[in-house]
C-alpha atoms as an extended CHARMM CRD file, in Angstrom:
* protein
*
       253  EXT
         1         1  UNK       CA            -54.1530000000       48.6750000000      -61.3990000000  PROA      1               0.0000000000
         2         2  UNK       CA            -50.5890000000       48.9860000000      -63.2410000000  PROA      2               0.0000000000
         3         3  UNK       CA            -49.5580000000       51.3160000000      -60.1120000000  PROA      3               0.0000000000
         4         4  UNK       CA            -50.6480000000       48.7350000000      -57.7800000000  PROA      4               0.0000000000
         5         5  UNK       CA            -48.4110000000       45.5620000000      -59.7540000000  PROA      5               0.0000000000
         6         6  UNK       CA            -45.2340000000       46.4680000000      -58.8380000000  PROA      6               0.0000000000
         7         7  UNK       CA            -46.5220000000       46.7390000000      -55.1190000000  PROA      7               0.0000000000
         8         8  UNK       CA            -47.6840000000       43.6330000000      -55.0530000000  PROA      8               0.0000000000
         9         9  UNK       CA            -44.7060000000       42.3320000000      -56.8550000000  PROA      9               0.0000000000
        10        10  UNK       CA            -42.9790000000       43.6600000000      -53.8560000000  PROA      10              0.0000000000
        11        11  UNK       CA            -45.1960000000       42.6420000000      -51.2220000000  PROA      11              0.0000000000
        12        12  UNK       CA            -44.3480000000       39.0390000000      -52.8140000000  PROA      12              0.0000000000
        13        13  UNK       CA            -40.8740000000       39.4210000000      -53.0380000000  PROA      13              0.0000000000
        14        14  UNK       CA            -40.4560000000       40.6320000000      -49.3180000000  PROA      14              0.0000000000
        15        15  UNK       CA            -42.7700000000       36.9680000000      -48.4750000000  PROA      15              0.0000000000
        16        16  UNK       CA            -40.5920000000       35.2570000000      -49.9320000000  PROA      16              0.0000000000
        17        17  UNK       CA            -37.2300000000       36.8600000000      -48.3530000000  PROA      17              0.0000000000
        18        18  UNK       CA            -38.8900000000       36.6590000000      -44.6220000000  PROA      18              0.0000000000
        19        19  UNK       CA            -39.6060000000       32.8650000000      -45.3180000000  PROA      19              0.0000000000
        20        20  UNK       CA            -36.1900000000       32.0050000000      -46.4370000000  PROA      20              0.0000000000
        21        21  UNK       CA            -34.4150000000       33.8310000000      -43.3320000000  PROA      21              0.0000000000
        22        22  UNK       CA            -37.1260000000       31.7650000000      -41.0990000000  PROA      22              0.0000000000
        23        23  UNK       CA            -36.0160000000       28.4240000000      -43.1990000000  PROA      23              0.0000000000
        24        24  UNK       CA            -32.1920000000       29.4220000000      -42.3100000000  PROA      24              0.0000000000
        25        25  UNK       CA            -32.6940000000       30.8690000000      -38.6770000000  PROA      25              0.0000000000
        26        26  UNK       CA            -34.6990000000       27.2620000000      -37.7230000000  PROA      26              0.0000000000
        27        27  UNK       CA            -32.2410000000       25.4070000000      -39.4880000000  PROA      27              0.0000000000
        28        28  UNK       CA            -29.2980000000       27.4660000000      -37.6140000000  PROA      28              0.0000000000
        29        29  UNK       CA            -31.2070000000       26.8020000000      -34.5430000000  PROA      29              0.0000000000
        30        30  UNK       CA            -31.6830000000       23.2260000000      -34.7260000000  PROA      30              0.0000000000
        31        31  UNK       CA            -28.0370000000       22.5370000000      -35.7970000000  PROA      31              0.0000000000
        32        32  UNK       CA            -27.3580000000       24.0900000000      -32.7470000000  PROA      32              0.0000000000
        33        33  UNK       CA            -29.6800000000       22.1480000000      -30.6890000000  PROA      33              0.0000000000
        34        34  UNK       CA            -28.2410000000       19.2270000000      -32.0030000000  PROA      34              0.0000000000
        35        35  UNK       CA            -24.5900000000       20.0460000000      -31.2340000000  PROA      35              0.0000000000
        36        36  UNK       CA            -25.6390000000       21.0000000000      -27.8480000000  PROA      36              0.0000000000
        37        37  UNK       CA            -27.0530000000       18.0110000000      -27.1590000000  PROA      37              0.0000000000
        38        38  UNK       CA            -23.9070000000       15.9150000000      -28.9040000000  PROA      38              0.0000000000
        39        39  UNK       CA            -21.8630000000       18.2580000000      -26.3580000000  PROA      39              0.0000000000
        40        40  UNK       CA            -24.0340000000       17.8300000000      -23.4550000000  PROA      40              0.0000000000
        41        41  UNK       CA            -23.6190000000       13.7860000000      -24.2510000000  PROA      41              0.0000000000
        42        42  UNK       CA            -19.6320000000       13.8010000000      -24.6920000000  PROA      42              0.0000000000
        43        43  UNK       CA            -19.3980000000       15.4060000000      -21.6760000000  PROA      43              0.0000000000
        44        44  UNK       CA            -21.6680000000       13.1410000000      -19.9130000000  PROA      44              0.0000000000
        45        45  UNK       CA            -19.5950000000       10.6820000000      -21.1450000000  PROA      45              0.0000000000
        46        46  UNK       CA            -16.1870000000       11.8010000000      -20.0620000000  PROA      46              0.0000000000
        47        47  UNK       CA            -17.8300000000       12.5330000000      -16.4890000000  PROA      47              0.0000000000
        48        48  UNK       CA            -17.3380000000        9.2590000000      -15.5150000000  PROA      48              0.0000000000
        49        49  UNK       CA            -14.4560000000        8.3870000000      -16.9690000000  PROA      49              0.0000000000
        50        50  UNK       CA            -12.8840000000       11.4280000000      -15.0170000000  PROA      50              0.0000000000
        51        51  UNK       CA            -14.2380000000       10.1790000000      -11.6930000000  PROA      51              0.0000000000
        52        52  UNK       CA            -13.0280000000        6.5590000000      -12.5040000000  PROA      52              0.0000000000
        53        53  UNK       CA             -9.6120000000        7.9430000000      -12.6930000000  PROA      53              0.0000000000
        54        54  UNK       CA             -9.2660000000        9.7750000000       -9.4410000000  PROA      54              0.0000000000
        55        55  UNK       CA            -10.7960000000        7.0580000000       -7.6050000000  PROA      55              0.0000000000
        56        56  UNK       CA             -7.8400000000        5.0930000000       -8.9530000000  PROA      56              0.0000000000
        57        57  UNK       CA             -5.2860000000        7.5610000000       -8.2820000000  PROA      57              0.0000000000
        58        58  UNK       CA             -6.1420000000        8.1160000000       -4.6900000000  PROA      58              0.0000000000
        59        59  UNK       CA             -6.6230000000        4.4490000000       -4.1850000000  PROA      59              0.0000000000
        60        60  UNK       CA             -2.9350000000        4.3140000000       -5.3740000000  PROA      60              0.0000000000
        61        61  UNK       CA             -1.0400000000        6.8440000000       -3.0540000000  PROA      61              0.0000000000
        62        62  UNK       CA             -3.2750000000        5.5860000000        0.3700000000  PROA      62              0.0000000000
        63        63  UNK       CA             -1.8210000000        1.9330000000       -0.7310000000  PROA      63              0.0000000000
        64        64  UNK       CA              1.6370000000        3.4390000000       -0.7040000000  PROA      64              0.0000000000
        65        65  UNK       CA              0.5970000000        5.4950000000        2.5220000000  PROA      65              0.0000000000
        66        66  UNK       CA             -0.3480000000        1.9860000000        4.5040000000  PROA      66              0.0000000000
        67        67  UNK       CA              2.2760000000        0.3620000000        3.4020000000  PROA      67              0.0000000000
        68        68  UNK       CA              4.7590000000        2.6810000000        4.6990000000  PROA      68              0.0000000000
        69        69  UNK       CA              2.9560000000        3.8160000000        7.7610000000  PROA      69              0.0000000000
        70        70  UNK       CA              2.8530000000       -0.0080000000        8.3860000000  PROA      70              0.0000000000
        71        71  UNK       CA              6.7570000000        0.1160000000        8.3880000000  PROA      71              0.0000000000
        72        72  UNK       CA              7.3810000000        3.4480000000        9.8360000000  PROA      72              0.0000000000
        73        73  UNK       CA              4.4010000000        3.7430000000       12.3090000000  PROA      73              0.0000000000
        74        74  UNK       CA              3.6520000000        7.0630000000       11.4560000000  PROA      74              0.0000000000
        75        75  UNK       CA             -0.1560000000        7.4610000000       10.5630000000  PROA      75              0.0000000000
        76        76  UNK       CA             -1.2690000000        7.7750000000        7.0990000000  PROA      76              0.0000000000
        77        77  UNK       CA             -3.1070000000       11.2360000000        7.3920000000  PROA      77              0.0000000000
        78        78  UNK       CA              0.5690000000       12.8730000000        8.3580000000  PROA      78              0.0000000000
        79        79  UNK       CA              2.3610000000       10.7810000000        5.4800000000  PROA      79              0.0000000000
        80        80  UNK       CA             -0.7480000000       12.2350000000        2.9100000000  PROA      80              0.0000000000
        81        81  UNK       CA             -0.1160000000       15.7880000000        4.6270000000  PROA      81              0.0000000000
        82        82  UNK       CA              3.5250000000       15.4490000000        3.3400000000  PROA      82              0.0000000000
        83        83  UNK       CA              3.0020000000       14.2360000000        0.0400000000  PROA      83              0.0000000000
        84        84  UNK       CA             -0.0740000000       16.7230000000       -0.4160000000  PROA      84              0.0000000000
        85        85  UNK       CA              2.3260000000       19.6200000000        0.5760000000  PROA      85              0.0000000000
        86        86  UNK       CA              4.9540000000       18.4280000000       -1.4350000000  PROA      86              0.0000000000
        87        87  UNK       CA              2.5260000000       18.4530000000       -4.5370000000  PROA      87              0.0000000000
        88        88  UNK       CA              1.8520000000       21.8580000000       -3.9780000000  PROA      88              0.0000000000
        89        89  UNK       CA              5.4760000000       22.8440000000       -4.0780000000  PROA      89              0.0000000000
        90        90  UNK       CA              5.7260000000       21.3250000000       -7.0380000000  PROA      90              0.0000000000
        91        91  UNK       CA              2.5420000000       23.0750000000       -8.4670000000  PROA      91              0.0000000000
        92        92  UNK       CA              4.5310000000       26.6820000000       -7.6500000000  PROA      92              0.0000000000
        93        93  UNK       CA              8.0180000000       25.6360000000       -8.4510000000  PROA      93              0.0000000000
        94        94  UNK       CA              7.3050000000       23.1920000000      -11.6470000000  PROA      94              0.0000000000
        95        95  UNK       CA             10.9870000000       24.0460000000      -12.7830000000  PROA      95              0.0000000000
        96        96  UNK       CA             12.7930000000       23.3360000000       -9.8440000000  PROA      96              0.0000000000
        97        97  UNK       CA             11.1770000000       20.3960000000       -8.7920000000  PROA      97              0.0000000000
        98        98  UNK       CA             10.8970000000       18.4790000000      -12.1990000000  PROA      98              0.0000000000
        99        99  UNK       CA             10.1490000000       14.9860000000      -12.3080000000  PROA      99              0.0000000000
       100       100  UNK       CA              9.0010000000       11.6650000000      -13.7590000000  PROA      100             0.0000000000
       101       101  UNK       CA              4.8970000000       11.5540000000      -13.3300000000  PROA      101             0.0000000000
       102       102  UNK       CA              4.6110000000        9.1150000000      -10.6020000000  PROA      102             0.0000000000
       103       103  UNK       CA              1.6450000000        8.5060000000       -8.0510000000  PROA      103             0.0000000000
       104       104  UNK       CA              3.3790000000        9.8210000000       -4.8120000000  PROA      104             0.0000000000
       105       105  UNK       CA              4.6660000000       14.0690000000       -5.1380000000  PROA      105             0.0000000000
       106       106  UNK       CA              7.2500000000       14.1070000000       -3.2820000000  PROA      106             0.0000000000
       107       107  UNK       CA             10.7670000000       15.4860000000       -4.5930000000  PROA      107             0.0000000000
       108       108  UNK       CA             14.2620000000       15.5750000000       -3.4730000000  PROA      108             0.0000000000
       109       109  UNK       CA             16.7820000000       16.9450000000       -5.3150000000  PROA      109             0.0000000000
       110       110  UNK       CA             19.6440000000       14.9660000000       -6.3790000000  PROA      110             0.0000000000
       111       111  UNK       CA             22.4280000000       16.1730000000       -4.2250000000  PROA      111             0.0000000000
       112       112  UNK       CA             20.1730000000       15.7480000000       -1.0620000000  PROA      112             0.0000000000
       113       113  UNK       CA             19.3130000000       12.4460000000       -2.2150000000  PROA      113             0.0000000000
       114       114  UNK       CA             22.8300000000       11.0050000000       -3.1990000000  PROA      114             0.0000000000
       115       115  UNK       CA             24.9880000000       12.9480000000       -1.0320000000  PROA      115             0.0000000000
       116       116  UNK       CA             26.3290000000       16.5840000000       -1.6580000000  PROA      116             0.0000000000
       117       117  UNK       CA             29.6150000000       15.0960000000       -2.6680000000  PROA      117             0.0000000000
       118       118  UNK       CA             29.1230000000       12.2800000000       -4.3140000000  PROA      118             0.0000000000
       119       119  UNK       CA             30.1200000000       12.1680000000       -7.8240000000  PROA      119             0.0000000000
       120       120  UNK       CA             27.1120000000       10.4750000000       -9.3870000000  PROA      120             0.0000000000
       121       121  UNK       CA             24.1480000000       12.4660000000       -8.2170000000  PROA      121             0.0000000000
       122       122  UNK       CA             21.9640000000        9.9910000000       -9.6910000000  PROA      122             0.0000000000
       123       123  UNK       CA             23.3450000000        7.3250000000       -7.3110000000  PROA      123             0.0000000000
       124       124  UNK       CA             20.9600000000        4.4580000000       -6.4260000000  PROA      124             0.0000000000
       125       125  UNK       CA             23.2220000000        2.7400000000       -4.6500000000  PROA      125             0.0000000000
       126       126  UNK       CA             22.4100000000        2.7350000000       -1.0630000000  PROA      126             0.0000000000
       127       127  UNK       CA             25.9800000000        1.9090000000        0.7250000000  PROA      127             0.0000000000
       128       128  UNK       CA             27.4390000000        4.7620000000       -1.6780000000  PROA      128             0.0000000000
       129       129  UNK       CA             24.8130000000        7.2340000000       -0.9230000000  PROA      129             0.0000000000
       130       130  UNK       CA             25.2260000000        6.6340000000        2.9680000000  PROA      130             0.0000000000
       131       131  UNK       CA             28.9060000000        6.9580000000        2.1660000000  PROA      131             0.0000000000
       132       132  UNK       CA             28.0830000000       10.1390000000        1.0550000000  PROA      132             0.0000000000
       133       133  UNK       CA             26.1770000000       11.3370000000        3.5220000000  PROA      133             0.0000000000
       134       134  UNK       CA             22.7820000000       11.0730000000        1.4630000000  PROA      134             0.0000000000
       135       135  UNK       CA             19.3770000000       10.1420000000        2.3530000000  PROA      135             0.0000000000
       136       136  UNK       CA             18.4720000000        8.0420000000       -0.3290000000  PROA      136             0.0000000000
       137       137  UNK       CA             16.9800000000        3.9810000000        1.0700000000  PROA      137             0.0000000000
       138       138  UNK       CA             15.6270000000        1.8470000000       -0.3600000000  PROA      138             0.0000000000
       139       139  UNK       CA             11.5550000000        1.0500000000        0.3660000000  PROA      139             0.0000000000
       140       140  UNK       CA             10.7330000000       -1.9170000000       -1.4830000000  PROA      140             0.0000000000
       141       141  UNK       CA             13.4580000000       -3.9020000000       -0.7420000000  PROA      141             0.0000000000
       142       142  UNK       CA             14.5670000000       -3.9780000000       -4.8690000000  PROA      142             0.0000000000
       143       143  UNK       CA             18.2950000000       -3.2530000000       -3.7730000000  PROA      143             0.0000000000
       144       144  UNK       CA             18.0440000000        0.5740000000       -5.3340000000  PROA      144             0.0000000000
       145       145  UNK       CA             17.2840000000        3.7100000000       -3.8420000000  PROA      145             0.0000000000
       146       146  UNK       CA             15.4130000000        5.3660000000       -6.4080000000  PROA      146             0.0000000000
       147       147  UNK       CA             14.3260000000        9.1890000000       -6.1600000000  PROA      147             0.0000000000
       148       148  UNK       CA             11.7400000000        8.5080000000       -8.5410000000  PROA      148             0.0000000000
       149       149  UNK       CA             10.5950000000        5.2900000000       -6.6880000000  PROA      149             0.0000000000
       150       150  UNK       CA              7.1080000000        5.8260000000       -4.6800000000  PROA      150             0.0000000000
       151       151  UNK       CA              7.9000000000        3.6460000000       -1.9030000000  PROA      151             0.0000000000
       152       152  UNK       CA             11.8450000000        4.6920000000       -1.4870000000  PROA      152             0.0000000000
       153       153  UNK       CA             10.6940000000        8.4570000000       -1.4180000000  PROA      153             0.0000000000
       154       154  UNK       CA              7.6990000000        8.2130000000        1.1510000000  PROA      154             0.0000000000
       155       155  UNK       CA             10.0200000000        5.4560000000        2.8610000000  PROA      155             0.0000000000
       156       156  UNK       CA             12.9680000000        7.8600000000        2.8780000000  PROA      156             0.0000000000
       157       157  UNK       CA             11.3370000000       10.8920000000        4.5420000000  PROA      157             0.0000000000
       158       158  UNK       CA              9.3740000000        8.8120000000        6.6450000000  PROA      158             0.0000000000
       159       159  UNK       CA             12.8510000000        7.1060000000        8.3370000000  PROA      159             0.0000000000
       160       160  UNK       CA             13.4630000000       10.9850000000        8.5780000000  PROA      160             0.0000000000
       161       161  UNK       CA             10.9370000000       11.8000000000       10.8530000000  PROA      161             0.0000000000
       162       162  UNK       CA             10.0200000000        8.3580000000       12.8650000000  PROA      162             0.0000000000
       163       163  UNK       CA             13.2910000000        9.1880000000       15.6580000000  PROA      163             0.0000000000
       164       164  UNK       CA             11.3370000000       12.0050000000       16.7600000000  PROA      164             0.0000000000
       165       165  UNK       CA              8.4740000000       10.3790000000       18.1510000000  PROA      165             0.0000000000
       166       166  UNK       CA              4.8080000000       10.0660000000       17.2060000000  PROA      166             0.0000000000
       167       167  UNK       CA              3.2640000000       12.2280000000       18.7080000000  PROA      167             0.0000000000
       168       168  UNK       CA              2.1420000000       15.9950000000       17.4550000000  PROA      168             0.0000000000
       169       169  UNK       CA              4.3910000000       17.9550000000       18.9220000000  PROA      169             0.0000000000
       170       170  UNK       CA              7.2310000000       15.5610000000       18.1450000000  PROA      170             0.0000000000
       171       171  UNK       CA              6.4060000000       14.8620000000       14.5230000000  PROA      171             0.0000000000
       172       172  UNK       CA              6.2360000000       18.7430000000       14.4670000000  PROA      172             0.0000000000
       173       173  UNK       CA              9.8840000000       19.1700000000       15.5150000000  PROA      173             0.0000000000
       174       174  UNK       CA             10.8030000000       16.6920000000       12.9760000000  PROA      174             0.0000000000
       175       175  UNK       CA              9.0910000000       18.0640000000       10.3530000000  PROA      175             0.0000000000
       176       176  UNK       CA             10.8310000000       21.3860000000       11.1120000000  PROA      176             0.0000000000
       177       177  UNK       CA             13.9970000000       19.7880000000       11.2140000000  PROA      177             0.0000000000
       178       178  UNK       CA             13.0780000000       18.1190000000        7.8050000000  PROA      178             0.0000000000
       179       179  UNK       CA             11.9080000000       21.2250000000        6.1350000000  PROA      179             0.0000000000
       180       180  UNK       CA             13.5330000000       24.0240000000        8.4680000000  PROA      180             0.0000000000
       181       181  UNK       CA             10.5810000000       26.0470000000        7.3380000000  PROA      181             0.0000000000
       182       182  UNK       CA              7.8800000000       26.7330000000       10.0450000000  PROA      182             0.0000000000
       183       183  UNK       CA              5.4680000000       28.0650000000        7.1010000000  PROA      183             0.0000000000
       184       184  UNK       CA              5.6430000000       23.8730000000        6.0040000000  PROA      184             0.0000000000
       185       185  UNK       CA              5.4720000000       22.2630000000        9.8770000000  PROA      185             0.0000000000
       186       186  UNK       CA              2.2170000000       24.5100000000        9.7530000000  PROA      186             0.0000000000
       187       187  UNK       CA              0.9750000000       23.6740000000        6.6430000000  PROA      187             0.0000000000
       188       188  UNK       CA              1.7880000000       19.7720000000        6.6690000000  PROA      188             0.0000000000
       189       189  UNK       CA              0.0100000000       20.0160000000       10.0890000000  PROA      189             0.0000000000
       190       190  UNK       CA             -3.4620000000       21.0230000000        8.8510000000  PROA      190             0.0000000000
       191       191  UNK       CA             -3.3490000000       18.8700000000        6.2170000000  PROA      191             0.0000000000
       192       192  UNK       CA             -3.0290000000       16.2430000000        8.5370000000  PROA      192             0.0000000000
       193       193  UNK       CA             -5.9030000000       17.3620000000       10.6530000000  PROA      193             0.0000000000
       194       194  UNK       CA             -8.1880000000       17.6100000000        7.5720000000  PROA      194             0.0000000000
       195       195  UNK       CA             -7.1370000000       14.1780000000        6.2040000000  PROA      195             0.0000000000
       196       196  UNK       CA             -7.3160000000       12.6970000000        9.7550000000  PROA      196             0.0000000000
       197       197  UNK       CA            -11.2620000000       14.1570000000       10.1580000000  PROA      197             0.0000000000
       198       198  UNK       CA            -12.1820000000       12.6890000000        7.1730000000  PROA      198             0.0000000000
       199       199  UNK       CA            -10.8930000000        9.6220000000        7.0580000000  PROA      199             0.0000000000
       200       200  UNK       CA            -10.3240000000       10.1640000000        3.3270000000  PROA      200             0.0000000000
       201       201  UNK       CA             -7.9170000000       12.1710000000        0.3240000000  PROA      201             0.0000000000
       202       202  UNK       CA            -10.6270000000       12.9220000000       -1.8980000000  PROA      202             0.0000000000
       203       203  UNK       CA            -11.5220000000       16.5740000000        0.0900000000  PROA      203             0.0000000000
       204       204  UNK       CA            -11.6630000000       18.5640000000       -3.3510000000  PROA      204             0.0000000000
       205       205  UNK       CA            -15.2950000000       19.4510000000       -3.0490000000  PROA      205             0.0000000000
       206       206  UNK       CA            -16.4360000000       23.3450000000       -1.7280000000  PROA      206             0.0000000000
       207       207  UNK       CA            -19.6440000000       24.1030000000        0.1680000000  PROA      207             0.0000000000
       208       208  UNK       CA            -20.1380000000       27.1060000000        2.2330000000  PROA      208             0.0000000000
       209       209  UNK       CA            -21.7740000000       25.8080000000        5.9020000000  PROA      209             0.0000000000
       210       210  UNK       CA            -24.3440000000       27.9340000000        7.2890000000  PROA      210             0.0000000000
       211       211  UNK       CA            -24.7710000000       27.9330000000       10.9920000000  PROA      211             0.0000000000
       212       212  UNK       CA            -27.1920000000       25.6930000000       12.0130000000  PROA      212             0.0000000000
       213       213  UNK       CA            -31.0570000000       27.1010000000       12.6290000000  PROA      213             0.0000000000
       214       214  UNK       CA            -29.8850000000       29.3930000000       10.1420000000  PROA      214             0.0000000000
       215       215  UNK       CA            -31.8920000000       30.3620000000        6.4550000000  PROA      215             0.0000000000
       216       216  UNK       CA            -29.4620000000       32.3850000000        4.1460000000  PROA      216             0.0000000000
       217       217  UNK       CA            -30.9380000000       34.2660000000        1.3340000000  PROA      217             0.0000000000
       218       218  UNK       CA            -29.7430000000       36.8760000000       -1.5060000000  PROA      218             0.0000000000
       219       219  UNK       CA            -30.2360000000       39.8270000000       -2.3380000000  PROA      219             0.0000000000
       220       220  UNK       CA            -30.4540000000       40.4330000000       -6.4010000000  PROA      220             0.0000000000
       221       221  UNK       CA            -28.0060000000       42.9750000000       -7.5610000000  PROA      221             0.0000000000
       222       222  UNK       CA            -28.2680000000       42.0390000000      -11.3800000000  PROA      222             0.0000000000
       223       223  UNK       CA            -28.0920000000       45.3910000000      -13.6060000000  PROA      223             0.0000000000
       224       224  UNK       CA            -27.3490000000       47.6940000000      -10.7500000000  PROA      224             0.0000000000
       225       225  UNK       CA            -25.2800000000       50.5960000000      -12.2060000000  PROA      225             0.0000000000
       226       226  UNK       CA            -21.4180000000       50.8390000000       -9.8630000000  PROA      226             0.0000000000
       227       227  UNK       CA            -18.4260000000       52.9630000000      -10.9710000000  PROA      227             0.0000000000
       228       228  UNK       CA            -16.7360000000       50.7120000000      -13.1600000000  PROA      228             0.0000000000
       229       229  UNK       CA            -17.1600000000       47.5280000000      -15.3530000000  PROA      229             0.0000000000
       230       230  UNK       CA            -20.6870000000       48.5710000000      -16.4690000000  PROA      230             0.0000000000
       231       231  UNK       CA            -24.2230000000       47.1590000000      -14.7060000000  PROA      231             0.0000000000
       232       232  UNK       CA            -23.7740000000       44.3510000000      -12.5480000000  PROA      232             0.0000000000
       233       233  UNK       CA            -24.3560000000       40.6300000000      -14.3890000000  PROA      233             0.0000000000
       234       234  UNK       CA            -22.9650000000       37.5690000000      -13.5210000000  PROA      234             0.0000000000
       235       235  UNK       CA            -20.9400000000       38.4680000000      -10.2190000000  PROA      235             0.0000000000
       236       236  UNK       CA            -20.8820000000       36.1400000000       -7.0650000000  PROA      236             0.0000000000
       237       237  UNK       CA            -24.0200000000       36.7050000000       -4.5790000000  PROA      237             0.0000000000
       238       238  UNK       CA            -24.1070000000       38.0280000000       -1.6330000000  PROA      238             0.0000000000
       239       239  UNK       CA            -25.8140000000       35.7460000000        1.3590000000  PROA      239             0.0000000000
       240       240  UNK       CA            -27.6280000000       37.6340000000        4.3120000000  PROA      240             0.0000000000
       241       241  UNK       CA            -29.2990000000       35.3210000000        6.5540000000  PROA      241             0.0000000000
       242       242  UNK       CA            -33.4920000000       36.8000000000        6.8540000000  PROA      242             0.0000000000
       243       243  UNK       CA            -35.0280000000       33.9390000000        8.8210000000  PROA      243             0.0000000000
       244       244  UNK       CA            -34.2210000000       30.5570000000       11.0520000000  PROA      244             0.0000000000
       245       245  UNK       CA            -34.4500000000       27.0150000000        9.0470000000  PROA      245             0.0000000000
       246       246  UNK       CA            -34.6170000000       23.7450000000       11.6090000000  PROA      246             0.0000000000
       247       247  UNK       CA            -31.5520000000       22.8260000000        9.5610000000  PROA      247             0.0000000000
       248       248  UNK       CA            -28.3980000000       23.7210000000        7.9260000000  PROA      248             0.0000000000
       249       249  UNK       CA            -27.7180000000       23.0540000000        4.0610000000  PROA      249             0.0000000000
       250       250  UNK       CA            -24.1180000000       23.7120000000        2.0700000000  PROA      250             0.0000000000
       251       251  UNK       CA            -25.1710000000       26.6540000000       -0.2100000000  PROA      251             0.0000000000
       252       252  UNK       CA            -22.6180000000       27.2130000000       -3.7850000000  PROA      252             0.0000000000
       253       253  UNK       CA            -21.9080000000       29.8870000000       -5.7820000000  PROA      253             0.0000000000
């Protein structure tokens, strides 16, 4: 019986250990349930918020896109095209093409703006800047041409391209002559398209289209050995279409 006490002592001992890890590991677990959840919640709650502000902000810039097509009647899907191009310069070149944050992208630098000779590149007088050959105007009617001003930047290029015409092949050639870049005539030109199909800015969202009467499956390739990087876990799937649907359905990866 004495051999057998310390055993048993043991045995107890060892209970007792197992029971505290459970205590901690479904205490660990619950805390992290909990700040899961508190996660899951803030970020349903900034979700919104989010959404509220780009609704604003492209409300903003197609106001300012009316308003000038209005005045220059150029359409607002070429005048989004420019700005939406000019964004993305900006995006590549951040320190050439610093700026004030304002709703409309476009940029100009200063000596195109005021003149190449004019003494005060940040000129907003319009006589002066004509004086010096600039192409700084005023949109708003305030009595300044400011490069930092929506209106008088959209309004500026916009007075730009208007002599050339309205139609594609004529707002092409100005754009060219704007830019002197094909690359940009090309780009600002399918922006336009896409903006003009949809009737909308807000074209942020990805889907991959399947060809209609078409079903589009995958084939697993999880833990499949390859010659470098280890097994195969979370990479992108691969779609092979195996039978015909009635329909066609956006499919993301």
């Amino acid at each position: 019986m004495r051999i057998l006490q310390p055993l048993r002592r043991g045995m107890s001992n060892y209970r007792r250990i197992v029971a505290v890890i459970a205590a901690v590991t479904a205490a660990c677990c619950l805390s992290g349930h909990v700040f899961a959840s508190a996660s899951a919640m803030g970020s349903a709650v900034e979700e919104p918020a989010k959404t509220a502000d780009a609704v604003t902000i492209f409300a903003a810039r197609k106001s300012i896109y009316d308003q000038v097509a209005a005045i220059s009647q150029i359409p607002w899907y070429r005048l989004a095209a420019i700005d939406q191009y000019e964004r993305t310069l900006t995006r590549v070149h951040p320190k050439d093409r610093k700026h004030p944050e304002r709703t409309v992208g476009i940029f100009i630098p200063p000596t195109r703006w005021a003149g190449p000779l004019n003494p005060n590149p940040e000129d907003m007088n319009p006589t002066s800047i004509s004086v010096f050959s600039g192409i700084g105007l005023d949109g708003d009617g305030d009595g300044k041409a400011d490069p930092n001003n929506n209106l008088d930047l959209l309004y500026t290029v916009a007075t730009r391209l208007s002599p050339y015409g309205h139609a594609a092949d004529d707002f092409s050639i100005g754009l060219w002559s704007y830019y002197q870049n094909t690359r940009a005539v090309q780009r600002i030109m399918q922006y336009a398209k896409l903006y003009e199909t949809f009737g909308k800015l807000d074209l942020f969202d990805h889907a991959f289209p399947l060809p209609v009467k078409s079903d589009y499956s995958y084939r697993s390739t999880f833990g499949m050995g390859r010659n470098w990087g280890g097994r195969r876990t979370h990479e992108a799937l691969t779609c092979s279409r195996i039978m015909e649907y009635p329909f066609a359905a956006p499919v993301s990866a």
